[in-house]
Short mmCIF file of C-alpha atoms in Angstrom, two decimals:
data_model
loop_
_atom_site.label_atom_id
_atom_site.label_comp_id
_atom_site.label_asym_id
_atom_site.label_seq_id
_atom_site.Cartn_x
_atom_site.Cartn_y
_atom_site.Cartn_z
CA GLY A 8 0.00 0.00 0.00
CA ALA A 9 0.82 3.73 0.10
CA VAL A 10 1.80 4.09 -3.54
CA VAL A 11 2.58 7.53 -4.95
CA SER A 12 2.68 7.90 -8.70
CA GLN A 13 4.50 10.79 -10.34
CA HIS A 14 4.41 11.76 -14.01
CA PRO A 15 6.25 12.32 -16.17
CA SER A 16 9.40 10.51 -15.08
CA TRP A 17 11.46 12.76 -17.29
CA VAL A 18 10.85 15.77 -19.49
CA ILE A 19 12.92 17.97 -21.73
CA CYS A 20 11.61 21.43 -22.52
CA LYS A 21 12.80 24.61 -24.10
CA SER A 22 13.66 27.67 -22.09
CA GLY A 23 10.63 29.88 -21.54
CA THR A 24 8.04 27.12 -21.69
CA SER A 25 6.04 25.67 -18.81
CA VAL A 26 6.03 22.11 -17.53
CA LYS A 27 3.43 20.41 -15.38
CA ILE A 28 4.27 17.51 -13.08
CA GLU A 29 1.56 15.36 -11.53
CA CYS A 30 1.66 13.54 -8.23
CA ARG A 31 -1.05 11.05 -7.33
CA SER A 32 -1.64 8.94 -4.28
CA LEU A 33 -3.05 5.71 -5.71
CA ASP A 34 -4.37 3.83 -2.71
CA PHE A 35 -4.77 6.40 0.02
CA GLN A 36 -6.01 9.91 0.51
CA ALA A 37 -3.21 12.40 0.93
CA THR A 38 -4.24 15.41 2.93
CA THR A 39 -0.77 16.82 2.51
CA MET A 40 1.75 16.53 -0.29
CA PHE A 41 5.26 17.90 -0.33
CA TRP A 42 7.34 18.93 -3.30
CA TYR A 43 11.10 18.53 -3.11
CA ARG A 44 13.86 19.47 -5.51
CA GLN A 45 17.17 17.65 -5.66
CA PHE A 46 20.21 18.86 -7.57
CA PRO A 47 22.92 16.33 -8.48
CA LYS A 48 24.77 14.95 -5.47
CA GLN A 49 22.78 17.13 -3.12
CA SER A 50 20.08 16.60 -0.56
CA LEU A 51 16.34 16.93 -0.97
CA MET A 52 15.26 20.51 -0.48
CA LEU A 53 11.65 21.16 0.39
CA MET A 54 10.02 23.60 -1.99
CA ALA A 55 6.47 23.72 -0.73
CA THR A 56 3.78 22.02 1.27
CA SER A 57 0.52 21.38 -0.52
CA ASN A 58 -2.71 20.94 1.41
CA GLU A 59 -5.88 19.81 -0.28
CA GLY A 60 -8.26 22.68 -0.87
CA SER A 61 -5.97 25.44 0.29
CA LYS A 62 -3.03 27.45 -0.96
CA ALA A 63 0.38 25.89 -0.85
CA THR A 64 2.94 27.01 1.70
CA TYR A 65 6.26 27.81 0.10
CA GLU A 66 9.66 27.57 1.70
CA GLN A 67 11.84 30.63 1.93
CA GLY A 68 13.50 31.44 -1.36
CA VAL A 69 11.04 29.50 -3.53
CA GLU A 70 9.11 31.71 -5.96
CA LYS A 71 5.44 30.88 -5.71
CA ASP A 72 4.66 32.55 -9.02
CA LYS A 73 7.23 30.42 -10.78
CA PHE A 74 6.39 27.11 -9.14
CA LEU A 75 2.62 26.85 -9.19
CA ILE A 76 1.14 24.17 -6.99
CA ASN A 77 -2.41 22.95 -7.11
CA HIS A 78 -3.88 20.34 -4.77
CA ALA A 79 -7.41 20.08 -6.02
CA SER A 80 -8.24 16.67 -4.60
CA LEU A 81 -7.11 14.29 -1.89
CA THR A 82 -5.25 12.21 -4.46
CA LEU A 83 -3.72 14.72 -6.84
CA SER A 84 -1.25 17.56 -6.58
CA THR A 85 0.41 19.27 -9.52
CA LEU A 86 3.55 21.36 -9.79
CA THR A 87 3.89 23.66 -12.78
CA VAL A 88 7.28 25.15 -13.51
CA THR A 89 6.49 28.31 -15.41
CA SER A 90 8.85 30.05 -17.82
CA ALA A 91 11.45 27.39 -17.22
CA HIS A 92 15.13 28.26 -17.42
CA PRO A 93 18.19 25.98 -17.57
CA GLU A 94 18.86 26.58 -13.87
CA ASP A 95 15.48 24.96 -13.13
CA SER A 96 16.85 21.68 -14.45
CA SER A 97 16.68 19.31 -11.52
CA PHE A 98 15.07 16.20 -10.06
CA TYR A 99 11.65 17.04 -8.66
CA ILE A 100 10.12 14.58 -6.21
CA CYS A 101 6.72 14.68 -4.62
CA SER A 102 5.77 12.94 -1.42
CA ALA A 103 2.53 12.38 0.39
CA VAL A 104 1.25 11.59 3.83
CA THR A 105 -2.09 10.47 5.12
CA GLY A 106 -3.82 12.55 7.71
CA ALA A 107 -2.41 10.52 10.57
CA TYR A 108 0.02 12.45 12.71
CA ASN A 109 3.63 11.45 12.22
CA SER A 110 2.79 9.07 9.41
CA PRO A 111 5.69 8.15 7.11
CA LEU A 112 6.37 10.04 3.90
CA HIS A 113 5.72 8.15 0.69
CA PHE A 114 7.70 9.35 -2.31
CA GLY A 115 6.88 9.41 -5.97
CA ASN A 116 9.45 8.20 -8.50
CA GLY A 117 10.57 11.71 -9.28
CA THR A 118 10.70 13.77 -12.47
CA ARG A 119 13.97 14.60 -14.17
CA LEU A 120 13.49 18.04 -15.75
CA THR A 121 15.98 19.28 -18.32
CA VAL A 122 15.55 22.77 -19.69
CA THR A 123 17.49 23.49 -22.87
CA GLY B 5 12.62 25.44 11.95
CA GLU B 6 14.74 22.35 11.98
CA ASN B 7 18.34 21.94 10.87
CA VAL B 8 19.85 18.51 10.33
CA GLU B 9 23.55 17.81 9.94
CA GLN B 10 24.86 14.49 8.65
CA HIS B 11 28.30 12.91 8.70
CA PRO B 12 30.26 11.59 6.96
CA SER B 13 29.50 12.74 3.44
CA THR B 14 31.20 9.68 2.01
CA LEU B 15 31.91 6.33 3.58
CA SER B 16 33.75 3.40 2.12
CA VAL B 17 33.75 0.01 3.87
CA GLN B 18 34.77 -3.51 3.03
CA GLU B 19 32.04 -6.05 2.46
CA GLY B 20 31.05 -7.61 5.76
CA ASP B 21 32.14 -4.64 7.85
CA SER B 22 29.78 -2.31 9.68
CA ALA B 23 28.87 1.20 8.60
CA VAL B 24 27.74 4.00 10.88
CA ILE B 25 26.21 7.29 9.79
CA LYS B 26 25.49 10.05 12.28
CA CYS B 27 23.07 12.94 12.31
CA THR B 28 22.35 15.80 14.65
CA TYR B 29 19.25 17.94 14.78
CA SER B 30 18.59 21.35 16.22
CA ASP B 31 14.99 21.41 17.39
CA SER B 32 14.40 19.58 20.64
CA ALA B 33 10.72 19.33 19.71
CA SER B 34 11.50 16.96 16.85
CA ASN B 35 9.93 13.60 17.44
CA TYR B 36 10.28 11.49 14.31
CA PHE B 37 13.52 10.42 12.64
CA PRO B 38 13.44 8.35 9.44
CA TRP B 39 16.32 7.10 7.34
CA TYR B 40 16.11 6.86 3.58
CA LYS B 41 18.19 5.00 1.02
CA GLN B 42 18.42 6.50 -2.44
CA GLU B 43 19.93 4.79 -5.45
CA LEU B 44 21.02 6.89 -8.38
CA GLY B 45 18.10 8.46 -10.21
CA LYS B 46 15.52 6.80 -8.00
CA ARG B 47 13.22 7.86 -5.24
CA PRO B 48 14.28 7.75 -1.61
CA GLN B 49 13.10 4.61 0.13
CA LEU B 50 12.36 4.43 3.80
CA ILE B 51 14.57 1.82 5.44
CA ILE B 52 13.94 2.44 9.12
CA ASP B 53 12.51 5.10 11.38
CA ILE B 54 12.40 5.88 15.08
CA ARG B 55 10.19 7.99 17.25
CA SER B 56 11.32 10.10 20.14
CA ASN B 57 9.88 7.80 22.78
CA VAL B 58 12.24 5.02 21.73
CA GLY B 59 16.02 4.86 22.14
CA GLU B 60 16.84 2.11 19.69
CA LYS B 61 15.21 0.14 16.92
CA LYS B 62 16.52 -2.76 14.91
CA ASP B 63 15.44 -4.46 11.70
CA GLN B 64 17.71 -7.32 10.66
CA ARG B 65 21.06 -5.74 9.65
CA ILE B 66 19.88 -2.19 10.18
CA ALA B 67 19.55 -0.37 13.48
CA VAL B 68 18.96 3.20 14.52
CA THR B 69 19.80 4.77 17.87
CA LEU B 70 18.49 8.04 19.23
CA ASN B 71 19.97 10.22 21.96
CA LYS B 72 17.41 12.92 22.70
CA THR B 73 19.59 14.67 25.24
CA ALA B 74 22.40 15.15 22.77
CA LYS B 75 19.98 15.55 19.85
CA HIS B 76 21.66 13.03 17.65
CA PHE B 77 20.72 9.77 16.01
CA SER B 78 22.70 7.19 14.10
CA LEU B 79 22.20 4.52 11.47
CA HIS B 80 24.09 1.27 11.88
CA ILE B 81 24.39 -1.26 9.08
CA THR B 82 26.07 -4.54 9.95
CA GLU B 83 27.47 -7.18 7.62
CA THR B 84 27.42 -4.76 4.72
CA GLN B 85 26.84 -6.04 1.21
CA PRO B 86 27.54 -4.46 -2.19
CA GLU B 87 23.83 -3.81 -2.64
CA ASP B 88 23.94 -1.54 0.39
CA SER B 89 25.92 0.93 -1.72
CA ALA B 90 23.74 4.04 -2.13
CA VAL B 91 23.18 7.48 -0.70
CA TYR B 92 21.62 7.51 2.74
CA PHE B 93 19.67 10.46 4.12
CA CYS B 94 18.59 11.05 7.66
CA ALA B 95 15.64 13.32 8.36
CA ALA B 96 13.82 14.89 11.25
CA ARG B 97 10.31 16.09 11.77
CA TYR B 98 9.53 18.67 14.41
CA THR B 99 6.14 19.05 15.97
CA GLY B 100 5.72 22.65 14.85
CA GLY B 101 6.17 21.81 11.18
CA GLY B 102 3.21 19.60 10.48
CA ASN B 103 4.36 16.46 8.74
CA LYS B 104 7.19 17.93 6.72
CA LEU B 105 10.68 16.48 6.95
CA THR B 106 14.02 18.23 6.99
CA PHE B 107 16.72 16.12 5.40
CA GLY B 108 20.37 15.77 6.16
CA THR B 109 22.98 16.33 3.47
CA GLY B 110 23.37 12.67 2.65
CA THR B 111 26.09 10.02 2.93
CA GLN B 112 27.43 8.20 -0.10
CA LEU B 113 28.10 4.67 1.13
CA LYS B 114 30.29 2.42 -0.96
CA VAL B 115 30.70 -1.21 -0.01
CA GLU B 116 33.77 -2.67 -1.63
CA LEU B 117 34.35 -6.32 -2.39
#
């Protein structure tokens, strides 16, 4: 159980275009989803916390107008990288938790974004 | 917020030896400490976790210890095997942050034959 599906697994886009990444909890309802970014050989850095039906909470230094997050249902959150630039190239990973306090984080497979 | 430090950044051991990775956290209110294993290009996978009301937890070759007074916790892998080679991340969750995790900087473990 507790499967998180993330699509696409990889994407290449041109500078200036937008890319949407989907994160779905397949067999549980995720009241909260988290979006992380990971540069090569670095740790996972939290970008934002996404709560179903409310606005996302962004971490310091993350531009909310550039990284649009929508959590319209208990099983789906999307991250849209708008006006992508080469420096946005990274590994984006979503994770989800159930509503239970201190429940483990379940990660999606990640999306490798390359902006040319 | 929480700050997690992890050491060492790289660790090389011979097959069959033990490996120890250490982490410290800053917020005494943190109460959940998972460890993740990440292979190249893949998602982090939870390998073991411990809550603040427990001092030690073991699962076969993997164990985690927690010292709340010193605010540090460690991952112990015994009888290491080549397939243990990966990047390991510790993390901490503090009660004031909802369910979000703060990750350590990672340890590249290499198990040599």
